[in-house]
Short mmCIF file of N, CA and C in Angstrom, two decimals:
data_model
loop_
_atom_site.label_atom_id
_atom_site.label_comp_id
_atom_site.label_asym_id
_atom_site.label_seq_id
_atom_site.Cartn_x
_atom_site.Cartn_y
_atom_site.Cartn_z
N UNK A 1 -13.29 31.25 20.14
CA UNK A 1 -13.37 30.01 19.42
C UNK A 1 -14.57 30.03 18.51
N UNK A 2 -14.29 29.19 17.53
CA UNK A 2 -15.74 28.60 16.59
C UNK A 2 -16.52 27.72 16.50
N UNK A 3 -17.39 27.11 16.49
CA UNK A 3 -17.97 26.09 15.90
C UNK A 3 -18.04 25.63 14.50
N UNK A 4 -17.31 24.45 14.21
CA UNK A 4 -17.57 24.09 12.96
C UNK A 4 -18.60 23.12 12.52
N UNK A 5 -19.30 22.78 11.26
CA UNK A 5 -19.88 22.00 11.25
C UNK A 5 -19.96 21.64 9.52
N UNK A 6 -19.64 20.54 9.28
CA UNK A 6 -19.61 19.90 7.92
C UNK A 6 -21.07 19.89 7.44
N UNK A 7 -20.79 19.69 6.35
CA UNK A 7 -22.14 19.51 5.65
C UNK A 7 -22.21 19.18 4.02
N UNK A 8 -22.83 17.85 4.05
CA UNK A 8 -22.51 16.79 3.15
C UNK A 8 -23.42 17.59 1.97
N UNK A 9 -22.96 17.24 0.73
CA UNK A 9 -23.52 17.71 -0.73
C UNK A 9 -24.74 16.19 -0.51
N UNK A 10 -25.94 16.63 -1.70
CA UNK A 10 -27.05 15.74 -1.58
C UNK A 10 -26.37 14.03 -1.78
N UNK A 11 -25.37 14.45 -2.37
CA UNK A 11 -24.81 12.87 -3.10
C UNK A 11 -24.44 12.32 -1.82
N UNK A 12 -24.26 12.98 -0.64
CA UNK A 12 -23.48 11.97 0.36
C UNK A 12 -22.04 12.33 0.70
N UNK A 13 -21.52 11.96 -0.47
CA UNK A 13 -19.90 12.22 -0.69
C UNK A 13 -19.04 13.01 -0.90
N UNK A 14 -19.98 14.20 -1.47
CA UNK A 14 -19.19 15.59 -1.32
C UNK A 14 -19.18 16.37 -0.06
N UNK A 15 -18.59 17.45 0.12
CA UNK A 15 -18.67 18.34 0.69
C UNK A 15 -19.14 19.36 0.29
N UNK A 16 -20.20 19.73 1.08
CA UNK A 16 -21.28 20.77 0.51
C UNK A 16 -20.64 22.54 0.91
N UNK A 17 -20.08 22.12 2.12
CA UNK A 17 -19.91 23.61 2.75
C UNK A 17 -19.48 23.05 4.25
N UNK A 18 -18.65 24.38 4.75
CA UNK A 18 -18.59 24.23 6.58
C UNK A 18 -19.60 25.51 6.74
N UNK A 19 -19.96 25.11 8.11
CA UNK A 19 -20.87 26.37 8.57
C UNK A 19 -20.31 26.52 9.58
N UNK A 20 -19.75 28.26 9.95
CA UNK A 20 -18.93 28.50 10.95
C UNK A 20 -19.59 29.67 12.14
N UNK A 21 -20.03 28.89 13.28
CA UNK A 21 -20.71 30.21 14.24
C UNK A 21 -19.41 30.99 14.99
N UNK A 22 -19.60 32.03 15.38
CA UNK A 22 -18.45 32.86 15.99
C UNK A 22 -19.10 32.89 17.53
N UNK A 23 -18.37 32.55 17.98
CA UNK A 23 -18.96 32.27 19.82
C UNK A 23 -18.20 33.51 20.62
N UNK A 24 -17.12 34.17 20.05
CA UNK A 24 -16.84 35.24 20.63
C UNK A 24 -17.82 36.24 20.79
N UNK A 25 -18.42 36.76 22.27
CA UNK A 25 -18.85 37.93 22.45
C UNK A 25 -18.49 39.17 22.39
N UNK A 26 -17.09 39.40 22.30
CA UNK A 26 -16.81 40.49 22.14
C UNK A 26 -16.80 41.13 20.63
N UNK A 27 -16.86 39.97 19.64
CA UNK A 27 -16.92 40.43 18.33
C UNK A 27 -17.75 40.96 17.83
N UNK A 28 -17.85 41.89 16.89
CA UNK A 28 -18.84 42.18 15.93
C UNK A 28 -19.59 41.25 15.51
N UNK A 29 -18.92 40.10 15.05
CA UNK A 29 -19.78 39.43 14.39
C UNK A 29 -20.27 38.11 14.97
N UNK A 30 -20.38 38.22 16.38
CA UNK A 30 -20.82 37.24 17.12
C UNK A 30 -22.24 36.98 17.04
N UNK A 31 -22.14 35.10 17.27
CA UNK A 31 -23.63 34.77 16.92
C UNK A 31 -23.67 34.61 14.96
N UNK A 32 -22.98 35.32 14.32
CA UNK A 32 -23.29 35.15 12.72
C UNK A 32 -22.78 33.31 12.44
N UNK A 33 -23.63 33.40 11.11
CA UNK A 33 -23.02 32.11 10.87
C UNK A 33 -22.36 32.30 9.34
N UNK A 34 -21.73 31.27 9.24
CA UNK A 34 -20.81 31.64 7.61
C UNK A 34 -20.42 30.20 7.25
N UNK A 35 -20.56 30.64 5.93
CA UNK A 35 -20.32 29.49 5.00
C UNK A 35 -19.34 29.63 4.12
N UNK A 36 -18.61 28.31 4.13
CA UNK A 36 -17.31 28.15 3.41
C UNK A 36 -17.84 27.28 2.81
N UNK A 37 -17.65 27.61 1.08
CA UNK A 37 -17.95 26.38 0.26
C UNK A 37 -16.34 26.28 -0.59
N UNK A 38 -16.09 24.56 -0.97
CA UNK A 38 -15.04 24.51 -1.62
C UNK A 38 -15.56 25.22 -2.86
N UNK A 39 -13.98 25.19 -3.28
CA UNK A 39 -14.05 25.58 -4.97
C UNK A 39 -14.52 24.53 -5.95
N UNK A 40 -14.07 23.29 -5.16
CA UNK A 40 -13.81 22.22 -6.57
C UNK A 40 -14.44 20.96 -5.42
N UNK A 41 -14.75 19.95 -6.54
CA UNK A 41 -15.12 18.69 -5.58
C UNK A 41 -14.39 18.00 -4.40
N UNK A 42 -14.66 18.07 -3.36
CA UNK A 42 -14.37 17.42 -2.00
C UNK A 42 -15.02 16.50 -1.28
N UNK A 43 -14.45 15.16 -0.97
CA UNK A 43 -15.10 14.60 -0.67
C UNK A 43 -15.27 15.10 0.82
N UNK A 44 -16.66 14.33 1.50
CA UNK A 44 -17.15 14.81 2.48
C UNK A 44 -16.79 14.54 3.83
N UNK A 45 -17.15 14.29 4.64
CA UNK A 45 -17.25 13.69 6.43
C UNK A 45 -16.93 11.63 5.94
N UNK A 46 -18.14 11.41 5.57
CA UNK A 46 -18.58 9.94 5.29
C UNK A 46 -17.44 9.27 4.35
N UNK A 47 -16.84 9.86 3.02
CA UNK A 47 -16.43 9.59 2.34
C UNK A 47 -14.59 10.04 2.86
N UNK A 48 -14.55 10.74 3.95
CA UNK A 48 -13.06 10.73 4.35
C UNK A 48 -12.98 9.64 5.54
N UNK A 49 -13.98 9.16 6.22
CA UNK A 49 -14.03 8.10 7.21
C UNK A 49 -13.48 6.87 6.31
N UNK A 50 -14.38 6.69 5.48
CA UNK A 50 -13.93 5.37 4.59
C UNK A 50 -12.21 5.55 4.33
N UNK A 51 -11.92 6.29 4.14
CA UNK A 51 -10.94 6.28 3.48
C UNK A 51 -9.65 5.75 4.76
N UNK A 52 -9.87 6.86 5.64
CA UNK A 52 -8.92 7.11 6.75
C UNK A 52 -9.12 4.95 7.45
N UNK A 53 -10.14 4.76 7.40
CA UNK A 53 -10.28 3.03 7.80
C UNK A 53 -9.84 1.95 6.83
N UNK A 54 -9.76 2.82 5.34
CA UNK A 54 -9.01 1.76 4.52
C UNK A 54 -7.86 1.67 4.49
N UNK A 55 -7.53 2.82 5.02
CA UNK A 55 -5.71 3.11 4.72
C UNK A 55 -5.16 1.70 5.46
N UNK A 56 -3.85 1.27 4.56
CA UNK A 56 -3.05 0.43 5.45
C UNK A 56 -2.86 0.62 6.56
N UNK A 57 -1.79 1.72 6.95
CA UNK A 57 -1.14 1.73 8.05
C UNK A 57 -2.23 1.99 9.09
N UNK A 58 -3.37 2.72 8.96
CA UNK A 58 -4.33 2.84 9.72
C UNK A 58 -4.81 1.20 10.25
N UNK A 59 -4.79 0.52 9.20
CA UNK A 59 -5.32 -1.17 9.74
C UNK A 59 -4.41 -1.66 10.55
N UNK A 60 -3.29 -1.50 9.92
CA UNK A 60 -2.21 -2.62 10.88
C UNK A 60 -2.26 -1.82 11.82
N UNK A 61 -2.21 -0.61 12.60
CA UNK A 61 -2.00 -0.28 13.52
C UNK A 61 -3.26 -0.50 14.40
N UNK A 62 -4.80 -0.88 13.80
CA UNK A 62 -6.45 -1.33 14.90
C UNK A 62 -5.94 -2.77 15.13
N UNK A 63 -4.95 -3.51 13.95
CA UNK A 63 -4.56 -4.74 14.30
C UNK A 63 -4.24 -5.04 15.44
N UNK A 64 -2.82 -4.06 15.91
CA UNK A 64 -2.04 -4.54 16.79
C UNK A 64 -3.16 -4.06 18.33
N UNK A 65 -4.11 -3.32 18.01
CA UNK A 65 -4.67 -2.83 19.17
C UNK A 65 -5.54 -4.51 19.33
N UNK A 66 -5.85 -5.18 18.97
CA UNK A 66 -6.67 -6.59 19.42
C UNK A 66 -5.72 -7.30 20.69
N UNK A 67 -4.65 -7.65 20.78
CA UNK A 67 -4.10 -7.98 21.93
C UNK A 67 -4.42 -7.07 23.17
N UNK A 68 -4.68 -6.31 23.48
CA UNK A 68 -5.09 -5.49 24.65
C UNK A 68 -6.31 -4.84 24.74
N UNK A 69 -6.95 -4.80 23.66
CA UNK A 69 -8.29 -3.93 23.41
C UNK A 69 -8.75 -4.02 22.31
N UNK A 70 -9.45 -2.87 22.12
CA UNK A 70 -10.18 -2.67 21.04
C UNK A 70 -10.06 -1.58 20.85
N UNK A 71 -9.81 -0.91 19.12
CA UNK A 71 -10.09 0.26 18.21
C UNK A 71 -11.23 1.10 19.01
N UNK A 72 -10.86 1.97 19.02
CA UNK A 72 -12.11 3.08 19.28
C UNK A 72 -12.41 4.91 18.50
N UNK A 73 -12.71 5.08 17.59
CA UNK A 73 -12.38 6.31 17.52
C UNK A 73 -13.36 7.15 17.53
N UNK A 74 -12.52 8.73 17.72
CA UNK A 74 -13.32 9.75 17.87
C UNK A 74 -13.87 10.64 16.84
N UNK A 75 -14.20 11.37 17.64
CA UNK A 75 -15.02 12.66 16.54
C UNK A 75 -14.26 12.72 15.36
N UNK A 76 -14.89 13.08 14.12
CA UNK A 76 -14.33 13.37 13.05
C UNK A 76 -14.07 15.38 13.32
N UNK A 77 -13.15 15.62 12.82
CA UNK A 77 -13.32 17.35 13.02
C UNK A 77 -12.00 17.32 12.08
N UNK A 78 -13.02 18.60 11.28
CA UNK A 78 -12.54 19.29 10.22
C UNK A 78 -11.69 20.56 10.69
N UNK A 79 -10.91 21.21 9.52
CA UNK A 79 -10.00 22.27 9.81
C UNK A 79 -9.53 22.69 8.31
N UNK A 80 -10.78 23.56 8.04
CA UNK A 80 -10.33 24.79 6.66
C UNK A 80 -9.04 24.94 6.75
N UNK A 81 -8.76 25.18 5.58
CA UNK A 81 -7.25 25.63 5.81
C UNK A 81 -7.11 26.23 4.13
N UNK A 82 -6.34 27.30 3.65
CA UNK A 82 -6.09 28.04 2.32
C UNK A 82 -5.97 26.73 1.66
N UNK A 83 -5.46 25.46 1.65
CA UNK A 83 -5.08 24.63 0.50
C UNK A 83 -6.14 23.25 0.68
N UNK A 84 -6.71 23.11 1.50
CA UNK A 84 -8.24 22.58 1.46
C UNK A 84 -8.04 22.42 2.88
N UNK A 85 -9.29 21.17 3.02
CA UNK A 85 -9.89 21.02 4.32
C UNK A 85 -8.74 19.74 4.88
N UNK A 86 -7.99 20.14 6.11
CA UNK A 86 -7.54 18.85 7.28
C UNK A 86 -8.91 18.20 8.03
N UNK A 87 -8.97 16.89 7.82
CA UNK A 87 -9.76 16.00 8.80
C UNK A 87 -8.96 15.38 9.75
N UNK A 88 -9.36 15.15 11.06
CA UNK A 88 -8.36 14.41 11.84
C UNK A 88 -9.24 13.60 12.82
N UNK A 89 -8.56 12.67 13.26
CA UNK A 89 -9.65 11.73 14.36
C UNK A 89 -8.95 11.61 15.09
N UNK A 90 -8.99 11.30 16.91
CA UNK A 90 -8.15 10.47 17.29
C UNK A 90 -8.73 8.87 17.60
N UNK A 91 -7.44 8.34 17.68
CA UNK A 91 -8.07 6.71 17.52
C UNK A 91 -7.46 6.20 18.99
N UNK A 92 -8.18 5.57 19.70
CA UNK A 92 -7.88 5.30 21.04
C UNK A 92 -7.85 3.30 21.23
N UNK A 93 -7.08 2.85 22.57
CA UNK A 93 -7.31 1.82 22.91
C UNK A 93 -8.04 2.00 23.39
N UNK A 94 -9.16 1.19 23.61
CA UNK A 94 -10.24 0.50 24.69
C UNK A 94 -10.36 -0.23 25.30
N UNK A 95 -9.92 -0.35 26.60
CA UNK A 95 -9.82 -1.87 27.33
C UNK A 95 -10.70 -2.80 27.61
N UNK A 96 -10.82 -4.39 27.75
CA UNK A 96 -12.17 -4.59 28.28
C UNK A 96 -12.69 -4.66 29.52
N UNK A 97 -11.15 -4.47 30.77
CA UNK A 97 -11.44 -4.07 31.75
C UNK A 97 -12.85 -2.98 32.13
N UNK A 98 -13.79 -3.55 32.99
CA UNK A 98 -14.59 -2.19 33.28
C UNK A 98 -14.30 -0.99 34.00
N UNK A 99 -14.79 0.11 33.81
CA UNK A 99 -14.47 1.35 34.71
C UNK A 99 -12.80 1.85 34.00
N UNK A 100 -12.53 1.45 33.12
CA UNK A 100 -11.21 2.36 32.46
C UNK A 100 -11.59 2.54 31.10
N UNK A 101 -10.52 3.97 31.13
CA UNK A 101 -10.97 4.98 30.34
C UNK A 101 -10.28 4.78 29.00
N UNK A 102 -10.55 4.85 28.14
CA UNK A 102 -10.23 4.77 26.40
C UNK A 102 -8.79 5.45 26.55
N UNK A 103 -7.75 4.88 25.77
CA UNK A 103 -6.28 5.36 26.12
C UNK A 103 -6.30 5.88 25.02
N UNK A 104 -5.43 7.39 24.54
CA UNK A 104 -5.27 8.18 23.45
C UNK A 104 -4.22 7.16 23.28
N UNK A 105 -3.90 6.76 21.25
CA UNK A 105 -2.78 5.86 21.24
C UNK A 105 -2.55 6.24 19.73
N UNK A 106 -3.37 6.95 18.79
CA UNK A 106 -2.77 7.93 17.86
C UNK A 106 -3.76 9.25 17.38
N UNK A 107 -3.47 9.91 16.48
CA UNK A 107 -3.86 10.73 15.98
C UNK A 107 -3.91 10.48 14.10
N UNK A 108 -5.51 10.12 13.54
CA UNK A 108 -5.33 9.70 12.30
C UNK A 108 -5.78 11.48 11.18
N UNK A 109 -5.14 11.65 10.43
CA UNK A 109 -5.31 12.56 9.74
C UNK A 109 -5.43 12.19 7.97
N UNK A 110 -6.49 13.31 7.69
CA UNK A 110 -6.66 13.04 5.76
C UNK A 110 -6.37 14.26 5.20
N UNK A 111 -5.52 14.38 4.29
CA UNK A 111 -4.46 16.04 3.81
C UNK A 111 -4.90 15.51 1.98
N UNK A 112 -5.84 16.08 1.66
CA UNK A 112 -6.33 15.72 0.25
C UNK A 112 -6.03 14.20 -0.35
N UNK A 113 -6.67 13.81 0.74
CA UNK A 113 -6.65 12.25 -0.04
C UNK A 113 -5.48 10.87 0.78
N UNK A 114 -4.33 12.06 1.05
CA UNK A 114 -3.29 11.54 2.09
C UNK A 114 -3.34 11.46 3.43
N UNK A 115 -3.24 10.13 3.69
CA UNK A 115 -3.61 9.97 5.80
C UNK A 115 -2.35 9.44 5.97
N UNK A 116 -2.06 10.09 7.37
CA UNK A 116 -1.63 9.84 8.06
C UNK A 116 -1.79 9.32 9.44
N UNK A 117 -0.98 8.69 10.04
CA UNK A 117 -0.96 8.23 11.70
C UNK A 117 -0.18 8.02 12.19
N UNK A 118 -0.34 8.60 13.75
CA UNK A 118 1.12 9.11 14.20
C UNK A 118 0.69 9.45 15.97
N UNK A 119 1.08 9.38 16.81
CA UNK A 119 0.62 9.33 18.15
C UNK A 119 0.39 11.36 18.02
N UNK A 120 0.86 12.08 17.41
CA UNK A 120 0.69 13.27 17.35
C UNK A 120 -0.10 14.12 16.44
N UNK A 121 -0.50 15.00 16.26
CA UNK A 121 -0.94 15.66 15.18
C UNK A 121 -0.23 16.22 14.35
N UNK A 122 1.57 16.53 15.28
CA UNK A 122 2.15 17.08 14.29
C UNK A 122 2.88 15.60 12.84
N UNK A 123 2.90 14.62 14.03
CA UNK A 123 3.54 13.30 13.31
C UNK A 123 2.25 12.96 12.16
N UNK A 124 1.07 13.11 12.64
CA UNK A 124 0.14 12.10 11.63
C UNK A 124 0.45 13.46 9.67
N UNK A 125 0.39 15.00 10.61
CA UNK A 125 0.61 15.53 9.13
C UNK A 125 1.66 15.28 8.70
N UNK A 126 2.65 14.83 9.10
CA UNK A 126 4.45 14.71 8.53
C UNK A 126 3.73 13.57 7.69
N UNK A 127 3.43 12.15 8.14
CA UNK A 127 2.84 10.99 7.92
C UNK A 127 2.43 11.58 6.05
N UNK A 128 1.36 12.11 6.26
CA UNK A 128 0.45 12.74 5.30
C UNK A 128 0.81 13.07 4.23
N UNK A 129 2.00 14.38 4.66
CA UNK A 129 2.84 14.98 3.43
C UNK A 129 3.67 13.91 2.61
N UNK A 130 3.96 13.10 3.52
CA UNK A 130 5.17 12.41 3.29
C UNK A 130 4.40 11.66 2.16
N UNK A 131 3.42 10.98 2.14
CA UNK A 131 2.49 9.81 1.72
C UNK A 131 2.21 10.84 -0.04
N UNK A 132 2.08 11.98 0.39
CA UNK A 132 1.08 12.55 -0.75
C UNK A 132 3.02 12.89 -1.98
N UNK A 133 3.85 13.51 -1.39
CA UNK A 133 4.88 13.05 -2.07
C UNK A 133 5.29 12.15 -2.51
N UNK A 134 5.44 10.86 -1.65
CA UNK A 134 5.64 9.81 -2.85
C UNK A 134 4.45 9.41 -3.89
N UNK A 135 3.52 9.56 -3.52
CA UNK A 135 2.46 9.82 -4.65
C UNK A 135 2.73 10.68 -6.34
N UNK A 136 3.50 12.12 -5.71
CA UNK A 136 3.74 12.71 -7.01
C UNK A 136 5.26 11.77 -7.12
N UNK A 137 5.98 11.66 -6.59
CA UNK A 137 6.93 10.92 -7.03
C UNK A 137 6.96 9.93 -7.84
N UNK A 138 5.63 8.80 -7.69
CA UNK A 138 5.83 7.74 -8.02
C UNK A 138 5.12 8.40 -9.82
N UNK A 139 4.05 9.01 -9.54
CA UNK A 139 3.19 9.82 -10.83
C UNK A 139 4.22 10.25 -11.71
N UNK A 140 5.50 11.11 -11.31
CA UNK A 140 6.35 11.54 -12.15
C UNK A 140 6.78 10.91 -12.79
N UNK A 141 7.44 9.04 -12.05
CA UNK A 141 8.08 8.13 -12.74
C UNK A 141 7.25 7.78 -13.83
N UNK A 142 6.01 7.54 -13.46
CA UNK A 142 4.92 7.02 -14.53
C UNK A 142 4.77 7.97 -15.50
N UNK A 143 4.71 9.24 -15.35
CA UNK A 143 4.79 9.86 -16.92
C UNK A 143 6.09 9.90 -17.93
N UNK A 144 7.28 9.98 -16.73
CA UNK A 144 8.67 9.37 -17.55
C UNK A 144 8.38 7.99 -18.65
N UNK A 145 8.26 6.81 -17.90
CA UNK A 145 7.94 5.52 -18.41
C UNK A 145 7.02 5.91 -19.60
N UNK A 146 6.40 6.67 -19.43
CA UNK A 146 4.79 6.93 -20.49
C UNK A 146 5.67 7.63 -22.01
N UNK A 147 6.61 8.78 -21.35
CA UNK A 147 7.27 9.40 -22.26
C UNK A 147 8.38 9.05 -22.97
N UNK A 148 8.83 7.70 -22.45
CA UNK A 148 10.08 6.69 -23.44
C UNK A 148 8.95 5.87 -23.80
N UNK A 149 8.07 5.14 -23.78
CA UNK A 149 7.31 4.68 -24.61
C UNK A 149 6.67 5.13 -25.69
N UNK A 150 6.25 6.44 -25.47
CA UNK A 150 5.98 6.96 -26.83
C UNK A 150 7.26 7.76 -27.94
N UNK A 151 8.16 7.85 -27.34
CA UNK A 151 9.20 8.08 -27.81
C UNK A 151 9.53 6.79 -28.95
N UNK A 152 9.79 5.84 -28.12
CA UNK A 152 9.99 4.46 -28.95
C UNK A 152 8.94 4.39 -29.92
N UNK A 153 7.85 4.73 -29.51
CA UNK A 153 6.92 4.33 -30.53
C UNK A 153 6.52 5.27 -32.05
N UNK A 154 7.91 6.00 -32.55
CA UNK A 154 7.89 6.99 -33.05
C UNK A 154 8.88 6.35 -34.24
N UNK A 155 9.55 4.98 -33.72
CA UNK A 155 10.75 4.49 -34.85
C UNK A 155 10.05 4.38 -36.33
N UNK A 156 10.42 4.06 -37.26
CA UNK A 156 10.32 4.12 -38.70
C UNK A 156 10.28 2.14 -38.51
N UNK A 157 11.21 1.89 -37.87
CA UNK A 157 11.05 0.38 -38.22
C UNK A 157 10.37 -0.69 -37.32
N UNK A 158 9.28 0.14 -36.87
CA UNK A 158 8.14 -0.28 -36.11
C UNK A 158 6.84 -0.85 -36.71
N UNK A 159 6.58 -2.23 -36.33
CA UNK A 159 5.27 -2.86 -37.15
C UNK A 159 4.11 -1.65 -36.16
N UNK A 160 3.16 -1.64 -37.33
CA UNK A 160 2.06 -1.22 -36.82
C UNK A 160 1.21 -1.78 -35.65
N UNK A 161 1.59 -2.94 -35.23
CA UNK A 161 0.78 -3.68 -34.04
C UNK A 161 1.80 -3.25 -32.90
N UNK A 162 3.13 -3.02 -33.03
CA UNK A 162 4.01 -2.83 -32.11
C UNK A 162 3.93 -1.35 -31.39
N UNK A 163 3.73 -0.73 -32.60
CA UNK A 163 3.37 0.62 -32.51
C UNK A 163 2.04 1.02 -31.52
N UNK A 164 1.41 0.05 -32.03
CA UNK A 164 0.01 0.29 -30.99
C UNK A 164 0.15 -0.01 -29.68
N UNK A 165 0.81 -1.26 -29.56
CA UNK A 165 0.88 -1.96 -28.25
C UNK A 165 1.64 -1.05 -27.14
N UNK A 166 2.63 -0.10 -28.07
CA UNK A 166 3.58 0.73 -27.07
C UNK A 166 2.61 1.77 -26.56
N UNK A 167 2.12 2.63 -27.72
CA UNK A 167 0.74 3.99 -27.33
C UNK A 167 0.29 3.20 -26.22
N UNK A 168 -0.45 2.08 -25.95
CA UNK A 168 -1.27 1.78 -25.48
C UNK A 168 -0.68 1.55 -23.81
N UNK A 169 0.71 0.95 -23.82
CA UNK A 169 1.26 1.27 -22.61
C UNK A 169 1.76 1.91 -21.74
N UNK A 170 2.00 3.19 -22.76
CA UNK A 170 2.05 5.03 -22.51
C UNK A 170 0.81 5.26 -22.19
N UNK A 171 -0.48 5.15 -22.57
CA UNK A 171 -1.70 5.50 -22.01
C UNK A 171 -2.03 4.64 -21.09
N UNK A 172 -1.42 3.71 -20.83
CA UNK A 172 -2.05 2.87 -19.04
C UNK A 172 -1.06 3.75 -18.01
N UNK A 173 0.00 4.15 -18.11
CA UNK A 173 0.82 4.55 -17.00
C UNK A 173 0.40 5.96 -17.07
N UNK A 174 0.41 7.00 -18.14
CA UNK A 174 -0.64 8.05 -18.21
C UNK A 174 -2.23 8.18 -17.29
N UNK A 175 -2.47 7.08 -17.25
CA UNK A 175 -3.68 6.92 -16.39
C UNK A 175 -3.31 6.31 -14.51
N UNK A 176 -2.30 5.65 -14.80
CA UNK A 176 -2.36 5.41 -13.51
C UNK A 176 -1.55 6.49 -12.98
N UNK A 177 -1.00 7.32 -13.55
CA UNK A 177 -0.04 8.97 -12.90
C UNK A 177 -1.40 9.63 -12.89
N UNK A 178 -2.03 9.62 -13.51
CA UNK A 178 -3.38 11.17 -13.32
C UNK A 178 -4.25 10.21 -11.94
N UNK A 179 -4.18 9.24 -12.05
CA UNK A 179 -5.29 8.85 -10.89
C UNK A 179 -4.46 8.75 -9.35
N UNK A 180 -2.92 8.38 -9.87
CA UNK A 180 -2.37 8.68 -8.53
C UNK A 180 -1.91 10.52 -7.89
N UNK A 181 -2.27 11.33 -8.95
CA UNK A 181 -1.88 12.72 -8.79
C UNK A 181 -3.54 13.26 -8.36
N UNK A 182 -4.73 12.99 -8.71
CA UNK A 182 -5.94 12.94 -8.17
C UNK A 182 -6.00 12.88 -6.72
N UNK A 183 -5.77 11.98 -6.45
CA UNK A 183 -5.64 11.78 -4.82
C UNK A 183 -4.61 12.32 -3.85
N UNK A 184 -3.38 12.95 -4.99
CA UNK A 184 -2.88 13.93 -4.36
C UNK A 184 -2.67 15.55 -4.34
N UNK A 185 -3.94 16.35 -5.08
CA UNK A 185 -3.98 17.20 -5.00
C UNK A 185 -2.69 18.42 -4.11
#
């Protein structure tokens, strides 16, 4: 096994690097430590917490935990992976009974920007993928919409204010497809 350990860029919000010890003794390279730095900007530990607590379905589901308990969650832990970094938490009931133990009741995951939750790890990444697809889905529609608007806005018997007003609504859906394709890397 390894030890992982995050490590925030000065800003807070990036991800600076994982630092990975090798605890195997039998390895060569036991005891070394190694560093994985992203390629490109990632947000960090702090800045995937926020996120994973803003998500909807993440709320309604601490919601329904108030009738019996209380939200509790765990460790944040990361997991390199070739197409970036998996974060995952698990999120537990807490009773207010004393002397009982925090009930496992999902598994919350962040897949570039996309969370999921799901009593499993394999459900919270289905969750994830699923979330980050309709994302390009919805992005695709928006550059369609973007691309009959400027189409239209190409007629001969178009006032010049009309003309503008259309560009201008091809470049709002242009922007809201690049900011919803951002978050889905």
């Amino acid at each position: 096994w390894s030890i992982l350990s995050a490590m925030s860029a000065a800003n807070g919000h990036d991800l600076a690097a994982v630092l990975i010890a090798n605890s195997d003794a039998t390895s060569p390279d036991y005891g070394q430590l190694q560093w994985l730095t992203p390629a490109a900007s990632t947000p960090g530990p702090a800045t995937v917490n926020a996120i994973m607590r803003a998500d909807p379905h993440v709320r309604a589901e601490i919601t329904s935990f108030h009738a019996s308990g209380t939200a509790q969650w765990g460790p944040l832990a990361l997991v390199p992976t070739s197409t970036g970094p998996v974060w995952a938490s698990s999120l537990y009931a807490a009773s207010s009974a004393t002397n009982s133990a925090p009930l496992l009741v999902d598994v919350v995951v962040d897949v570039a920007g996309s969370v999921g939750i799901a009593p499993t790890i394999e459900g919270a990444l289905s969750a994830a993928h699923k979330d980050g697809a309709s994302r390009s889905q919805t992005a695709a529609a928006l550059i369609r919409e973007a691309d009959e608007l400027l189409a239209r806005s190409r007629s001969d018997t178009l006032a010049p204010a009309d003309r503008d007003a259309l560009v201008q609504q091809a470049q709002s859906k242009m922007s809201a497809a690049l900011a919803l394709l951002a978050t889905t890397k």
